[in-house]
Short mmCIF file of C-alpha atoms and ligand atoms in Angstrom, two decimals:
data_model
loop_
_atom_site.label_atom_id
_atom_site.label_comp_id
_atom_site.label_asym_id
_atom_site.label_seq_id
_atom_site.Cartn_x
_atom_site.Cartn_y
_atom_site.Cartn_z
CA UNK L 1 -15.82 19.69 -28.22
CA UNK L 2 -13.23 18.93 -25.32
CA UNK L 3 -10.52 17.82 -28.35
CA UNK L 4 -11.19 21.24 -30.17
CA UNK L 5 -10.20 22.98 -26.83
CA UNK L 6 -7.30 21.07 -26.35
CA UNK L 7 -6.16 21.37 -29.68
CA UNK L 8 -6.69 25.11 -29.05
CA UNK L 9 -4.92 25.09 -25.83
CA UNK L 10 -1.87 22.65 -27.51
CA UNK L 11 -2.09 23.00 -31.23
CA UNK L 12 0.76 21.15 -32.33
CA UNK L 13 0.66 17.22 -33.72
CA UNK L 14 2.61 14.74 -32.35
CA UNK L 15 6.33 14.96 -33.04
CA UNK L 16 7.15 11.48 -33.58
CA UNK L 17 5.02 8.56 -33.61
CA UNK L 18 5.52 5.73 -31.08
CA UNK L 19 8.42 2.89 -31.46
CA UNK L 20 5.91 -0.34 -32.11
CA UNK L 21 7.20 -3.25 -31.14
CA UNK L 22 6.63 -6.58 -32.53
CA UNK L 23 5.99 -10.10 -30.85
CA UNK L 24 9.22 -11.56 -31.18
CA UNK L 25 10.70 -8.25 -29.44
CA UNK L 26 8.54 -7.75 -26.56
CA UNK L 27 7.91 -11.55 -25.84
CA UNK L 28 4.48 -11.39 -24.75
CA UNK L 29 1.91 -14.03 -25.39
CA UNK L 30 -1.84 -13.21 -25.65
CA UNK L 31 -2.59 -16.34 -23.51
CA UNK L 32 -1.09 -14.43 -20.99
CA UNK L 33 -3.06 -11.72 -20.62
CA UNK L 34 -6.54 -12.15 -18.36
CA UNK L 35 -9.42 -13.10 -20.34
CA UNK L 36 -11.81 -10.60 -18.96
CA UNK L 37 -8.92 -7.86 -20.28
CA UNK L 38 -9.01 -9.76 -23.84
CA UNK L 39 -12.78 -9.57 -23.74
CA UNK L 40 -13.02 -5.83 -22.89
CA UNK L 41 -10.48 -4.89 -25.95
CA UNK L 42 -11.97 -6.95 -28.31
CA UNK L 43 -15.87 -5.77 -27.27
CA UNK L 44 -14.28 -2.07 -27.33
CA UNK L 45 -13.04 -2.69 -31.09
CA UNK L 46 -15.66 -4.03 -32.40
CA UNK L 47 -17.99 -0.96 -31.16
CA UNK L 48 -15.25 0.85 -33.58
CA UNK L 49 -12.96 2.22 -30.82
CA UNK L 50 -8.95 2.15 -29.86
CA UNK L 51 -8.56 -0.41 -27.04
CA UNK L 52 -5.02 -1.97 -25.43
CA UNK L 53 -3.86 -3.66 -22.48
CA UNK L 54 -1.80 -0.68 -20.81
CA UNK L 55 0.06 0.27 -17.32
CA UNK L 56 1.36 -2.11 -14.99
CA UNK L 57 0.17 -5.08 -16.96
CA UNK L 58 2.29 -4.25 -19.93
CA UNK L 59 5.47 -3.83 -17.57
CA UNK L 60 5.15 -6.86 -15.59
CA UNK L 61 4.51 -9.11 -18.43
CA UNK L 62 7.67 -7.18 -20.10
CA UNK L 63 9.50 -8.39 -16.81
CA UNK L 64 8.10 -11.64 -16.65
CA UNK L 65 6.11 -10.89 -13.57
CA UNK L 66 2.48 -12.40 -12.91
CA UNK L 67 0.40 -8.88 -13.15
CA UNK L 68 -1.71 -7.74 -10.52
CA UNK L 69 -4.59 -6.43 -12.68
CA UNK L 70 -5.05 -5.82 -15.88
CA UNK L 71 -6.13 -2.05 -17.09
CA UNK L 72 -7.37 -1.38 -20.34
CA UNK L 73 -6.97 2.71 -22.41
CA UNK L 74 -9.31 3.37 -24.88
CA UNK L 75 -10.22 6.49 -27.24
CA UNK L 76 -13.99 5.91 -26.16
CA UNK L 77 -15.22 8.29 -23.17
CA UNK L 78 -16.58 6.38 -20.04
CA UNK L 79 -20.28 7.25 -21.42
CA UNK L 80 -19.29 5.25 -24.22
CA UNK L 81 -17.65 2.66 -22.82
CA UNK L 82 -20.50 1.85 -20.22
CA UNK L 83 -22.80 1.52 -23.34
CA UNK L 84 -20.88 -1.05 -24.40
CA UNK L 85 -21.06 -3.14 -21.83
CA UNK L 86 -24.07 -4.83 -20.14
CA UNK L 87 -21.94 -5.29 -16.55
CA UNK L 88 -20.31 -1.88 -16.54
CA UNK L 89 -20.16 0.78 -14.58
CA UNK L 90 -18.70 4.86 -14.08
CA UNK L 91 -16.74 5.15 -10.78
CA UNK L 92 -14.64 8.21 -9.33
CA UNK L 93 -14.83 11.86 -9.61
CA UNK L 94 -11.13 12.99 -9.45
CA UNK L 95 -10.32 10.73 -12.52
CA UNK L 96 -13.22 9.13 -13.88
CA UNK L 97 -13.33 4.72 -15.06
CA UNK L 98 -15.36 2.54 -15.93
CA UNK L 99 -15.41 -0.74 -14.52
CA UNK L 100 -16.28 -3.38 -16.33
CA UNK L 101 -16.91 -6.94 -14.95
CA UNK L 102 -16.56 -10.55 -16.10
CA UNK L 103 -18.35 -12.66 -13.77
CA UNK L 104 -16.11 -11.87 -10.90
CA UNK L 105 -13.29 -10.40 -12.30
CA UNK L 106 -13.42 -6.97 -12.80
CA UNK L 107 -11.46 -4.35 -15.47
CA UNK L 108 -10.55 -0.53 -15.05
CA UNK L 109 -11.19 1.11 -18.50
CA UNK L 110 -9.72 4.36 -18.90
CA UNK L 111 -10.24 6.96 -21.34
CA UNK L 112 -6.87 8.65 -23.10
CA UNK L 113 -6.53 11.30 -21.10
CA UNK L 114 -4.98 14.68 -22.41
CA UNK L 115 -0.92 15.66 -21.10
CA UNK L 116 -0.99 18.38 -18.54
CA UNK L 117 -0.98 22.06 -19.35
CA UNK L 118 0.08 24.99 -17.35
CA UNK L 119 -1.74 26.12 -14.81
CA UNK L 120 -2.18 29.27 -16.39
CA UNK L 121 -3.76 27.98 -19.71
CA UNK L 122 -6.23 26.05 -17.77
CA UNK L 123 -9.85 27.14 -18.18
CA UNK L 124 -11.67 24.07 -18.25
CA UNK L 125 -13.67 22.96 -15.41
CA UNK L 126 -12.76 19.29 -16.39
CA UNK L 127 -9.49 19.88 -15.22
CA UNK L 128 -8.37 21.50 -11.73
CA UNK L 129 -5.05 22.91 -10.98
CA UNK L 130 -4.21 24.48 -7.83
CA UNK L 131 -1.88 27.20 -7.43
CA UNK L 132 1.28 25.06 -7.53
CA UNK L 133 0.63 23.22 -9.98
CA UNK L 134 -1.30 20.12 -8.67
CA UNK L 135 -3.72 18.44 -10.62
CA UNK L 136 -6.69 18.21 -8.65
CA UNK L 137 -9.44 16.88 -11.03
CA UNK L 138 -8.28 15.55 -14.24
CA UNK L 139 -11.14 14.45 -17.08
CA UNK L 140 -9.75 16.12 -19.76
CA UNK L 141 -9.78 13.59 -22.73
CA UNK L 142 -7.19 13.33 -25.68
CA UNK L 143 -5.48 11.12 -28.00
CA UNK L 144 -3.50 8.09 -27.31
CA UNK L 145 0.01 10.31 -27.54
CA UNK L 146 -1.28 12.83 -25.11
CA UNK L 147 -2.35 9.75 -22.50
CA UNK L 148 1.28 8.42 -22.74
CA UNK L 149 2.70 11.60 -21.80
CA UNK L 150 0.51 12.52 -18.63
CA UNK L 151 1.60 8.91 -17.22
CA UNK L 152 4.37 8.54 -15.07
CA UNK L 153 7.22 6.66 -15.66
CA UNK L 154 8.14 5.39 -19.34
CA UNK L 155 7.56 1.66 -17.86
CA UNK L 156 4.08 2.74 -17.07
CA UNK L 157 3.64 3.86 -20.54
CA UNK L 158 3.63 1.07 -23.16
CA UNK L 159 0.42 -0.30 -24.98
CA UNK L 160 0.15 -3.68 -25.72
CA UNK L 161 -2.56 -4.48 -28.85
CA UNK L 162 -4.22 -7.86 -28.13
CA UNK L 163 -5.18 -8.88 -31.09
CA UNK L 164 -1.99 -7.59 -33.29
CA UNK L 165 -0.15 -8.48 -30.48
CA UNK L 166 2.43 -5.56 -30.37
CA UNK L 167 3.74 -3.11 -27.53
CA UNK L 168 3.69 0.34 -28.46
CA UNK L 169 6.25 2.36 -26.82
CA UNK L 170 5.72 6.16 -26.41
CA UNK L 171 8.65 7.48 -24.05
CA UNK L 172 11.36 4.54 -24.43
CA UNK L 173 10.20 2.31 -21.93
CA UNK L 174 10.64 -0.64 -23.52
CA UNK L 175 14.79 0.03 -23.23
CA UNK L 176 14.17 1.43 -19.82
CA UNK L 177 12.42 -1.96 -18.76
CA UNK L 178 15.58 -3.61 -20.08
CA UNK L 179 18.33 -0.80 -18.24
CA UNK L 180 16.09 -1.32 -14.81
CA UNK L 181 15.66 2.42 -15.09
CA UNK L 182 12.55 4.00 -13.32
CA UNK L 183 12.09 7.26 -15.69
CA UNK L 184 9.59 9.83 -14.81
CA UNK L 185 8.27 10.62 -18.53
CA UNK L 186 8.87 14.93 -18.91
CA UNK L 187 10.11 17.15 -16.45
CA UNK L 188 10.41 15.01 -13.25
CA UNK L 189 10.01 17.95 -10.94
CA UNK L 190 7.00 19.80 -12.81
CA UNK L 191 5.05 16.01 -13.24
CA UNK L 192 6.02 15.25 -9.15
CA UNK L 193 4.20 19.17 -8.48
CA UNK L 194 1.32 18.24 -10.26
CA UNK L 195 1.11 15.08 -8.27
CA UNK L 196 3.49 14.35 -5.26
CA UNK L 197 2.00 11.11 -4.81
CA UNK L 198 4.44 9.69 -7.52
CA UNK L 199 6.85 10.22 -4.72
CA UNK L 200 5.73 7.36 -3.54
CA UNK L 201 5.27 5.68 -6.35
CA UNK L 202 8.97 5.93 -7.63
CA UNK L 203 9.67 4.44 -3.98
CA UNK L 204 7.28 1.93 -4.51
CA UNK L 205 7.99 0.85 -8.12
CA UNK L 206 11.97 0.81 -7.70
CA UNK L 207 11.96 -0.94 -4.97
CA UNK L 208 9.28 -3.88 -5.82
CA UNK L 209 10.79 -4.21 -9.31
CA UNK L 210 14.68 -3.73 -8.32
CA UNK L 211 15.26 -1.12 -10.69
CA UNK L 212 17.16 2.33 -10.20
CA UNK L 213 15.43 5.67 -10.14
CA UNK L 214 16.91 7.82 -12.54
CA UNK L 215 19.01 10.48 -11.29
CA UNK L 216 17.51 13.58 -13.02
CA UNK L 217 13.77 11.64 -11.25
CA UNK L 218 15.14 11.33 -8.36
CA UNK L 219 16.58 14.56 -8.02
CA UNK L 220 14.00 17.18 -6.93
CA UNK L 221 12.29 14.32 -4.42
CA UNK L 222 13.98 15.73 -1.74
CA UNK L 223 12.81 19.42 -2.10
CA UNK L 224 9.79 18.45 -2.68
CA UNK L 225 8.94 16.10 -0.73
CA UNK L 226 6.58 17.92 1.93
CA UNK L 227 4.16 18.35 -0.88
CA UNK L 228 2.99 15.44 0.36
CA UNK L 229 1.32 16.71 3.14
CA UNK L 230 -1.21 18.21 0.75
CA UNK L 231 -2.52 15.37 -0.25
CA UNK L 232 -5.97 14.25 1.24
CA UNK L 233 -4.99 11.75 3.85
CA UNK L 234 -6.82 9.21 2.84
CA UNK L 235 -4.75 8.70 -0.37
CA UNK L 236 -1.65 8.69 1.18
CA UNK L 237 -3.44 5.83 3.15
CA UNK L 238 -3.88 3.76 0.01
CA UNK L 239 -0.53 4.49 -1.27
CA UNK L 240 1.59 3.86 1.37
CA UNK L 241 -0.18 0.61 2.43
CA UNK L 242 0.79 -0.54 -1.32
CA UNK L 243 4.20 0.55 -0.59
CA UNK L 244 4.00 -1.90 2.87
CA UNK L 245 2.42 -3.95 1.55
CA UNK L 246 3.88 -4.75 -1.99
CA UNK L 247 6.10 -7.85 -0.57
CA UNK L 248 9.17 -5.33 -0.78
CA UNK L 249 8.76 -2.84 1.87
CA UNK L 250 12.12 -3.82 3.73
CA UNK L 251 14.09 -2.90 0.89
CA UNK L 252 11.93 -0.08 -0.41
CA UNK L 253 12.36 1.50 3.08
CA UNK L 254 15.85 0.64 3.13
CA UNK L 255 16.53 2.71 0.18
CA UNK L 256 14.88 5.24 0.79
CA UNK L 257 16.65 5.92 3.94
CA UNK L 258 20.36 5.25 2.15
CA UNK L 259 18.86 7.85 -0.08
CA UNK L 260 17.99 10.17 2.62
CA UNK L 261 14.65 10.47 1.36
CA UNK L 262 12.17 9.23 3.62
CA UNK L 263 11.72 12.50 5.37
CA UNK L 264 8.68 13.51 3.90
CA UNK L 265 7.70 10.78 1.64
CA UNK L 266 6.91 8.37 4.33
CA UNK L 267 4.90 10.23 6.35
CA UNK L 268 5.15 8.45 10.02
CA UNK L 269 7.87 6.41 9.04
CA UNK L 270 10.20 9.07 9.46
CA UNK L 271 10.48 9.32 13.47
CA UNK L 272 10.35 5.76 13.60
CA UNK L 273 13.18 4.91 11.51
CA UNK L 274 15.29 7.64 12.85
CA UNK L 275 15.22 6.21 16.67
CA UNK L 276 17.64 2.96 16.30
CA UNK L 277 15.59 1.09 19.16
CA UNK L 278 12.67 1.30 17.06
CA UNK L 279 14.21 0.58 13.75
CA UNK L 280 15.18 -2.63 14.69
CA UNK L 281 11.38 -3.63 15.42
CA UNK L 282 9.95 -1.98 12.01
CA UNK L 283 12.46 -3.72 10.09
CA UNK L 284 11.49 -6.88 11.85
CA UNK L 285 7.94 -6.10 11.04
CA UNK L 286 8.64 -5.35 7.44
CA UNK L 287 10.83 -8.77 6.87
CA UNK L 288 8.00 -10.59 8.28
CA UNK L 289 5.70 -8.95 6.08
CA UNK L 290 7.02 -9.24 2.97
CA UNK L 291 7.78 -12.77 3.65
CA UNK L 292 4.20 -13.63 4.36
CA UNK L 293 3.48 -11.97 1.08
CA UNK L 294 5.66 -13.82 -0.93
CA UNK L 295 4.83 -16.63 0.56
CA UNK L 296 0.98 -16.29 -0.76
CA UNK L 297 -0.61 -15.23 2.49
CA UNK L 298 -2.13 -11.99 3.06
CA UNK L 299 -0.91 -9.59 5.07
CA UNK L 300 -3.50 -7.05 6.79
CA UNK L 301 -3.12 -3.09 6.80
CA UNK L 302 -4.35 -3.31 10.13
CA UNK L 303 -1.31 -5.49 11.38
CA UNK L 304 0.83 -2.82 9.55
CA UNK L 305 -0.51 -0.08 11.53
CA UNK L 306 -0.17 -1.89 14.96
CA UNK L 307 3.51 -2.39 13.86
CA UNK L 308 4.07 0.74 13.42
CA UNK L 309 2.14 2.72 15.93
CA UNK L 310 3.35 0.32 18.92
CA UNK L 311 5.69 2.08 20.47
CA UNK L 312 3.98 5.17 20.38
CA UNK L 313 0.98 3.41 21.92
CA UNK L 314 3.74 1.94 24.49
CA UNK L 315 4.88 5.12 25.38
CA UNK L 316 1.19 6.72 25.59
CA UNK L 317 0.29 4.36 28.28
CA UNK L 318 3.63 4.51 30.56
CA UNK L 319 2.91 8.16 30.26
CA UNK L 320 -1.02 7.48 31.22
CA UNK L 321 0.11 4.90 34.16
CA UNK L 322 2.44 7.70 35.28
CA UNK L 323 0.04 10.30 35.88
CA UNK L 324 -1.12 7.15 37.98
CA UNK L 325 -4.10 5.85 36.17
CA UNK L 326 -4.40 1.62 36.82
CA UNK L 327 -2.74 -0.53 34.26
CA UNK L 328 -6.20 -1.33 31.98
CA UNK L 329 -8.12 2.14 31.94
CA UNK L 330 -4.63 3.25 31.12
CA UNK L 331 -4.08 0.90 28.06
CA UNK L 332 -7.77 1.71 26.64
CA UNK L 333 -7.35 5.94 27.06
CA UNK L 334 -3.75 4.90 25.20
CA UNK L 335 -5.05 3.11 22.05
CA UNK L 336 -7.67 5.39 21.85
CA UNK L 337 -5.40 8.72 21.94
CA UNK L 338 -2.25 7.29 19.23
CA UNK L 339 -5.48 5.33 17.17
CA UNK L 340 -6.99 9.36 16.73
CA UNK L 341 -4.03 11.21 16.40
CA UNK L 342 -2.86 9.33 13.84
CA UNK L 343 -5.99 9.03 11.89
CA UNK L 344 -5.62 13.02 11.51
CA UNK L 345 -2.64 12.40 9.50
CA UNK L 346 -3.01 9.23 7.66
CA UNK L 347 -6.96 8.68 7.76
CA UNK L 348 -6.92 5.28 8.14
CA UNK L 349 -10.32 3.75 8.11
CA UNK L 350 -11.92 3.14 11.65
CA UNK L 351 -12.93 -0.28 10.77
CA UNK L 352 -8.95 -1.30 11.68
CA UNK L 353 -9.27 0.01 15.19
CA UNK L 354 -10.85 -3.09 16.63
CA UNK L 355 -7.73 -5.45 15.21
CA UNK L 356 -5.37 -3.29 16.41
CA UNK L 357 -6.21 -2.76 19.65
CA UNK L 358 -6.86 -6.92 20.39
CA UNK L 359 -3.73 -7.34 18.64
CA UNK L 360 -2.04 -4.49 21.41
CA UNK L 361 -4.25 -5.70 24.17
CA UNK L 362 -2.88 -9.33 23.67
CA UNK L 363 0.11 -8.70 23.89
CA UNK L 364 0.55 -8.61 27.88
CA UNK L 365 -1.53 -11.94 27.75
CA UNK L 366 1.55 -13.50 26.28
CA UNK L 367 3.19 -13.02 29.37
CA UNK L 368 0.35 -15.14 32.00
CA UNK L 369 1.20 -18.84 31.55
CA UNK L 370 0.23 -20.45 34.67
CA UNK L 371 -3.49 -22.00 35.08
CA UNK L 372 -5.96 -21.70 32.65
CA UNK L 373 -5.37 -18.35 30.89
CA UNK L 374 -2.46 -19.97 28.29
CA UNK L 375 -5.71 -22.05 27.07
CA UNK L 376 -8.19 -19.46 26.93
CA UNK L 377 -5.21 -17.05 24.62
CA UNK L 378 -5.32 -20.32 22.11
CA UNK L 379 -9.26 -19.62 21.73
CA UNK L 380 -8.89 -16.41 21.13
CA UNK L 381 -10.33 -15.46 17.52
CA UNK L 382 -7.14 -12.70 16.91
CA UNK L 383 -4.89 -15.51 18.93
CA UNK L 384 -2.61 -15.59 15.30
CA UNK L 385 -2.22 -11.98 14.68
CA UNK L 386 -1.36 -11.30 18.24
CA UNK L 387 1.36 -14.33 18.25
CA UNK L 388 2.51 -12.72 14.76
CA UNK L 389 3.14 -9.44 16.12
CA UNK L 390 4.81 -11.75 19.33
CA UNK L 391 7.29 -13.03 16.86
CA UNK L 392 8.08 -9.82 15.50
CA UNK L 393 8.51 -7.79 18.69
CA UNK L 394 10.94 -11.15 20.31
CA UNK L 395 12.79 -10.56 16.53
CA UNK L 396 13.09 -6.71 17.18
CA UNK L 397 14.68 -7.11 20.24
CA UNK L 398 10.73 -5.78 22.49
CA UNK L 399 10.09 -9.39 24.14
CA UNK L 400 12.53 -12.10 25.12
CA UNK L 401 12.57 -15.17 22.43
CA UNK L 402 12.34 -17.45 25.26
CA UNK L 403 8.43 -16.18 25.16
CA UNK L 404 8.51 -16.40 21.48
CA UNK L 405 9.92 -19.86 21.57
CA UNK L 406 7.19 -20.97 24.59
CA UNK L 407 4.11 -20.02 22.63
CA UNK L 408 5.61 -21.63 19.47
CA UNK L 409 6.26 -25.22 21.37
CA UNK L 410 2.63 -24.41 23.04
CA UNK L 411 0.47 -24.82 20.18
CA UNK L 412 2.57 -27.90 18.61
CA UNK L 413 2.71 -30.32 21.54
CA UNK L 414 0.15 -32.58 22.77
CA UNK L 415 -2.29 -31.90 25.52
CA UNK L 416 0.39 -33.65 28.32
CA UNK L 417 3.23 -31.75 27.22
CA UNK L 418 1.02 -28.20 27.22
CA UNK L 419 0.07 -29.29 31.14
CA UNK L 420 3.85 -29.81 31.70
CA UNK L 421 4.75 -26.62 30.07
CA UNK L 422 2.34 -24.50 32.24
CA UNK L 423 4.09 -22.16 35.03
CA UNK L 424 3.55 -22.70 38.38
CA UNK L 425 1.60 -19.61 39.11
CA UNK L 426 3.33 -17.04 40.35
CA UNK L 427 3.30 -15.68 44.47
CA UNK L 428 2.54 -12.42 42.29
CA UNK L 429 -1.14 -13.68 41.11
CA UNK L 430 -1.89 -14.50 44.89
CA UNK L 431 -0.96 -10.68 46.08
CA UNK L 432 -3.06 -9.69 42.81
CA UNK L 433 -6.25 -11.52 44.58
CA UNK L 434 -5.79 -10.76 47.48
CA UNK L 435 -5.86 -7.11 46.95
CA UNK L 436 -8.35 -7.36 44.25
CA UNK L 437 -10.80 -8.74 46.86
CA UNK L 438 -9.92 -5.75 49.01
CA UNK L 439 -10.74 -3.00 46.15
CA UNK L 440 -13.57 -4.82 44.82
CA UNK L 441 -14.34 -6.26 41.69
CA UNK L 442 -11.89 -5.58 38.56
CA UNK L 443 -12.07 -6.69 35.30
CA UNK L 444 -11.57 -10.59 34.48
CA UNK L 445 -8.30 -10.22 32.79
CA UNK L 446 -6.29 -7.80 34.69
CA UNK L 447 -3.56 -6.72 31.82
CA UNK L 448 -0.10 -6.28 33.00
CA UNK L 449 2.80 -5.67 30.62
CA UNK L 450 6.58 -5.75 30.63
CA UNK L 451 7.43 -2.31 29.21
CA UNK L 452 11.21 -2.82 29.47
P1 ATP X 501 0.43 -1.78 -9.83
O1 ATP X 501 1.18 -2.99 -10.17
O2 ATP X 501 0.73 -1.26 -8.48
O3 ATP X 501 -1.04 -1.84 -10.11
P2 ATP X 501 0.35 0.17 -11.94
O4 ATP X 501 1.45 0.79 -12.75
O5 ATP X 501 -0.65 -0.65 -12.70
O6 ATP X 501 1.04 -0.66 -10.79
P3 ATP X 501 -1.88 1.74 -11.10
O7 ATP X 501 -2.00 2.61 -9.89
O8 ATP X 501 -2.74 0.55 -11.23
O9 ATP X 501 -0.35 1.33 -11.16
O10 ATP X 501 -2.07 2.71 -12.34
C1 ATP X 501 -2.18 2.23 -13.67
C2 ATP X 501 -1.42 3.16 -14.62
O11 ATP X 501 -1.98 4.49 -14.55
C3 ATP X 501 0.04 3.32 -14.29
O12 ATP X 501 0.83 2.33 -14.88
C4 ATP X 501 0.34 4.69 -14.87
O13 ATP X 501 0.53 4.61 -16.26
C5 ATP X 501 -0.93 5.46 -14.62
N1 ATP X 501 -0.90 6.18 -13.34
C6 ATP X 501 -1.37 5.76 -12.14
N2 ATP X 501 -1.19 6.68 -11.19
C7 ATP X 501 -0.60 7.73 -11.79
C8 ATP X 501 -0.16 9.00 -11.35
N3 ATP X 501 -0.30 9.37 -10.06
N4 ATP X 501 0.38 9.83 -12.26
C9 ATP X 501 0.50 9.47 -13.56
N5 ATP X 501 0.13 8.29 -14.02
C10 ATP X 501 -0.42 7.41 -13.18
MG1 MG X 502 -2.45 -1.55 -11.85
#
């Protein structure tokens, strides 16, 4: 019934068929492809339906990079596809899947989905358009030709058949993959109205896979950029965590400043880069994290965010200790206020807060070590992220390396050389007492923090 309309709506056939590429030009070796994703295609076929590997998959095997996940298109709807399956399930309203799991691995199946129409045309509840053309709910199903077409880039658009084992290439990205050109497939600045979050993803893509945005795509990013701030927060969340947190942030961010494009498109990124003290930190924090990355460890959103909100914090709480409030109280109403006004914007999940704030609060902890307190700041369960974030800040220029380098030396020397690294404590800590007695009790660890 839906194809009928859409043929109504579109009415033509396709123009040309796809360029399909055999093994021995596209290099790819089933073996290589996850065996929950080879599972899924071949269950899918043998119920009668289209099924291939598609997306990202396809382009990073075509690169010769390990995939992230695998994603499967198919000509079956997700009712269909869930009835094929007995571990299956229909997620998402704004663009329904299915997921479909393999013990614990776990494939997105995706129904073709039909190439965008006007706004205008668009009389089917299935699909949403507002005003401007953005696609705000998009379940309109069609034909593997019309699902090529309402993907993004021509990288993001080749199909790779299992069990035939051939790509097929809809929009040239096959030569594209070989030019390092990121291609928006269509008419870049119609497909970036319809969804401005491929903004992002053109920053994101070019700069994890080295390849050069197109100059007719990147063209109308600028204009358009404050689209973005139409888009439910909570999705520019997601994507601009991938973006920090694809292993190439430093030069993703890089590039899009030498572009003069991150006004817009990096929503809270912008005032920090622009303020040179800061950039030096960010950029510090980015190296780090992409290192970490590509080194195999993981690297936590939540660290990300107390990167990048720190100064702000730091300046919330000079402002707070100004209006005389004591040091503590101060640091707590500080968190709280950047935490809050940021979520607003971004919508980052509340279950971060907690890391953030030890990993803030820690900070001025770095700076006690006489006595015992050096010892009880090894205990500490966040001790790593906060002597992460140490590194960083003594790297962006915010605390001397001779701290950096103390803590370092700390934790890899034996017990007598961590007695004869201790400070003597300090004529400071004895005032502290004294006049703590005098104003009563105060909280066990007093926080004080260099803010030069
Ligand atoms: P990654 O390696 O980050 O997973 P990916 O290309 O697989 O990259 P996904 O977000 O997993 O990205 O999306 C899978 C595919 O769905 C993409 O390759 C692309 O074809 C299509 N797609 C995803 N998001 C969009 C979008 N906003 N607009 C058009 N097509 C999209
Ligand atoms: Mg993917």
């Amino acid at each position: 019934m839906i194809r009928r309309l859409i043929n109504k709506v579109f009415g033509k056939k396709p123009a040309s068929g796809p360029r399909i590429l055999p093994q021995e030009a596209h290099g790819i070796r089933r073996e290589q492809v996850q065996s929950c994703a080879l599972k899924t295609t071949r269950a899918l076929r043998e119920a009668g339906y289209a099924a291939f590997i598609v997306g990202g998959a396809v382009r990073d095997l075509l690169l010769g990079r390990e995939p992230k996940d695998f994603d499967v298109a198919t000509d079956a709807t997700p009712e269909e596809v869930r009835r094929v399956f007995r571990r299956a399930r229909i997620i998402g309203r704004r663009f329904q899947i299915v997921h479909v799991y393999c013990g614990a691995d776990l494939i997105e199946v995706t129904t073709f989905r039909a190439a965008t129409p006007q706004a205008e045309d668009d009389e089917d509840e299935s699909r949403v358009t507002a005003e401007d053309g953005m696609l705000l709910r998009d379940n309109v199903f069609g034909n593997q030709e019309e699902d090529a077409a309402r993907r993004d880039f021509t990288i993001n658009a080749l199909y790779y058949d299992p069990e035939k084992q051939e790509v097929w290439d809809w929009h040239g990205g096959f030569e594209d993959a070989r030019k390092k050109v990121l291609r928006m497939i269509g008419d870049p600045a119609q497909r970036f109205r319809e969804d401005p979050v491929r903004m992002l993803r053109a920053a994101r893509f070019a700069a994890k896979l080295e390849f050069h945005i197109d100059p007719a795509t990147r063209a109308p990013i600028a204009e358009l950029a404050p689209m973005l701030e139409r888009i439910p927060a909570s999705r520019l969340f997601d994507e601009m965590m991938k973006l920090l947190l694809s292993g190439h942030a430093e030069r993703g961010v890089r590039q899009l400043r030498a572009e003069g494009l991150h006004h817009g498109v990096l929503p809270m990124l912008d005032a920090i880069l622009d303020d040179p003290d800061r950039q030096k930190f960010i950029h510090a924090a980015l190296h780090d994290t992409d290192e970490r990355i590509r080194q195999g460890h993981s690297a936590s959103p939540a660290f990300m965010l107390a990167c990048l909100l720190w100064f702000d914090m730091q300046a919330e709480w000079r402002r707070n200790k100004d209006t005389g409030q004591s040091a503590q109280p101060a640091l707590y109403d500080a968190m709280d206020a950047v935490l809050d006004r940021q979520r607003d914007a971004l919508a980052f999940p509340r279950r971060f807060d907690g890391t953030i704030k030890e990993i803030w609060a820690l900070q001025s902890r770095f700076e006690q070590r006489s006595g015992a307190r050096p010892y009880r700041l090894l205990d500490h369960p966040r001790f790593r992220a906060g002597y992460d974030f140490l590194l960083i800040r003594a790297r962006g220029g915010d605390a001397t390396e001779e701290l950096a380098d103390w803590w370092t030396r700390f934790q890899e020397v034996d017990a007598d050389e961590q007695a004869r690294m201790l400070l003597p404590a300090q004529t400071g800590d004895a005032k502290r007492k004294r006049r703590r007695r005098r104003s009563g009790p105060k909280p066990a660890e007093a926080i004080e923090v260099r803010l030069d």
